[in-house]
Amino acid sequence: CGKRGCLEAYVADPALVRAAREAAAQGKLTSVAPDELTVERITELARAGDETLQEIFAQAGRRLGVGIANLVNIFNPALIIITGEGVRAGDLLFGPMRETIRRCVFDGLVEDTEVVVQEWGDEAWAWGAASLVLQGIYKSPVGFTMSATR
């Protein structure tokens, strides 16, 4: 998003790649050239045991966990569904996220909220587009005002 402080700026794929490139520039990541750092590559290297990249994912997961914990503390939802292209990181991201949620959510609320990580497939984009079309077709007439014609 280009802003500061929002989860997107710290947790999304571009933020993970940016953090990996910063680590490479500091000499903490020598297993791959900085221009070869893509989200797919850093995920692969983190799963293969690169501790620097594992910590980048863990830090992002903890930040995501704090954001979700705040939502739970404010709204007390029964269900939170996380999906998107970033779910490919799996437990690299979501293990630390879940630990942080358990640590930061008020007593009693964490047991009442289910957090589901939904696998991302290419059809998700089509479902979203189809839902917009269906929303327009089945739009409720409640609140609809007709303008008077002369």
XYZ file of C-alpha atoms in Angstrom:
150
model
C 0.000 0.000 0.000
C 2.977 2.305 0.433
C 1.821 3.487 3.838
C 3.353 2.995 7.271
C 1.870 1.007 10.107
C -0.660 -1.126 8.242
C -0.305 -4.902 8.173
C 0.152 -4.906 4.404
C 3.345 -2.885 4.812
C 4.845 -5.510 7.154
C 3.310 -8.865 6.260
C 2.526 -8.951 2.518
C 4.788 -10.643 -0.020
C 6.551 -7.395 -1.066
C 7.398 -6.676 2.573
C 8.881 -10.149 3.025
C 10.992 -9.785 -0.117
C 12.091 -6.296 0.962
C 13.171 -7.642 4.367
C 15.094 -10.471 2.669
C 16.865 -7.993 0.373
C 17.773 -5.842 3.377
C 19.187 -8.916 5.118
C 21.183 -9.751 1.987
C 22.532 -6.191 1.822
C 23.669 -6.536 5.446
C 25.473 -9.792 4.638
C 23.060 -11.927 6.690
C 21.840 -13.832 3.649
C 24.535 -15.292 1.430
C 22.772 -18.344 -0.003
C 21.216 -16.424 -2.900
C 21.874 -13.288 -4.920
C 19.651 -10.312 -3.976
C 18.195 -10.094 -7.501
C 17.008 -13.724 -7.191
C 14.946 -13.015 -4.079
C 11.309 -13.633 -4.850
C 8.642 -14.674 -2.398
C 8.738 -18.178 -3.847
C 12.513 -18.368 -3.435
C 12.625 -17.013 0.111
C 9.816 -19.379 1.124
C 11.760 -22.300 -0.345
C 14.992 -21.271 1.391
C 13.242 -20.701 4.726
C 11.684 -24.168 4.540
C 15.128 -25.575 3.724
C 16.425 -24.163 7.007
C 17.710 -20.635 6.360
C 17.436 -19.111 9.846
C 17.523 -15.491 8.676
C 14.566 -16.049 6.371
C 12.740 -18.094 8.992
C 13.045 -15.134 11.364
C 11.729 -12.739 8.685
C 8.630 -14.918 8.283
C 8.282 -15.316 12.064
C 8.453 -11.572 12.617
C 5.787 -11.010 9.968
C 3.676 -13.742 11.580
C 3.976 -12.098 14.990
C 2.897 -8.756 13.527
C -0.056 -10.406 11.839
C -0.909 -12.084 15.144
C -0.934 -8.740 16.969
C -3.242 -7.291 14.314
C -5.628 -10.222 14.538
C -5.496 -10.191 18.353
C -6.565 -6.551 18.314
C -9.518 -7.423 16.088
C -10.523 -10.264 18.390
C -10.220 -8.055 21.475
C -12.382 -5.349 19.896
C -15.000 -7.333 17.959
C -14.937 -10.833 19.524
C -15.669 -12.630 16.224
C -16.535 -16.313 16.188
C -14.486 -16.935 13.041
C -11.568 -15.319 11.234
C -10.624 -16.640 7.799
C -7.187 -15.851 6.418
C -6.624 -16.406 2.740
C -4.672 -14.987 -0.143
C -1.467 -15.658 -1.966
C 0.524 -15.343 1.266
C -0.876 -18.553 2.733
C 1.749 -20.479 0.782
C 4.196 -19.631 3.587
C 2.260 -21.963 5.880
C 3.618 -22.454 9.384
C 6.607 -20.205 8.691
C 4.101 -17.360 9.071
C 1.102 -18.892 10.796
C 2.866 -20.712 13.624
C 4.193 -17.430 15.092
C 0.860 -15.763 14.251
C -1.100 -18.330 16.295
C 1.331 -18.100 19.240
C 0.977 -14.309 19.245
C -2.807 -14.475 19.079
C -2.861 -16.814 22.095
C -0.517 -14.495 23.981
C -2.273 -11.203 23.129
C -6.004 -11.989 23.124
C -7.934 -11.339 26.332
C -8.576 -14.357 28.535
C -11.706 -16.191 27.472
C -11.879 -14.729 23.967
C -9.186 -16.851 22.334
C -11.188 -20.019 22.979
C -14.279 -18.435 21.421
C -12.588 -17.456 18.139
C -11.651 -19.916 15.419
C -8.854 -18.805 13.089
C -8.862 -20.679 9.787
C -6.158 -20.429 7.136
C -7.888 -21.118 3.826
C -5.734 -22.477 1.021
C -5.524 -20.124 -1.928
C -6.415 -21.296 -5.395
C -6.660 -19.518 -8.702
C -10.439 -19.863 -8.615
C -10.646 -17.417 -5.669
C -10.297 -14.466 -8.047
C -13.168 -15.816 -10.150
C -15.345 -16.295 -7.054
C -14.757 -12.676 -6.068
C -15.632 -11.382 -9.524
C -18.725 -13.593 -9.691
C -19.892 -12.387 -6.281
C -19.798 -8.781 -7.497
C -21.977 -9.667 -10.474
C -24.410 -11.601 -8.290
C -24.526 -8.770 -5.780
C -25.662 -6.420 -8.555
C -28.269 -8.855 -9.864
C -29.779 -9.623 -6.468
C -29.466 -6.146 -4.974
C -32.171 -5.549 -2.412
C -34.814 -2.979 -3.359
C -34.902 -1.875 0.283
C -33.546 1.629 0.477
C -33.958 2.133 -3.243
C -35.380 5.554 -4.037
C -36.991 6.466 -7.297
C -36.461 9.926 -8.632
C -39.533 11.737 -9.839
C -39.641 12.260 -13.554
C -41.595 15.128 -15.101
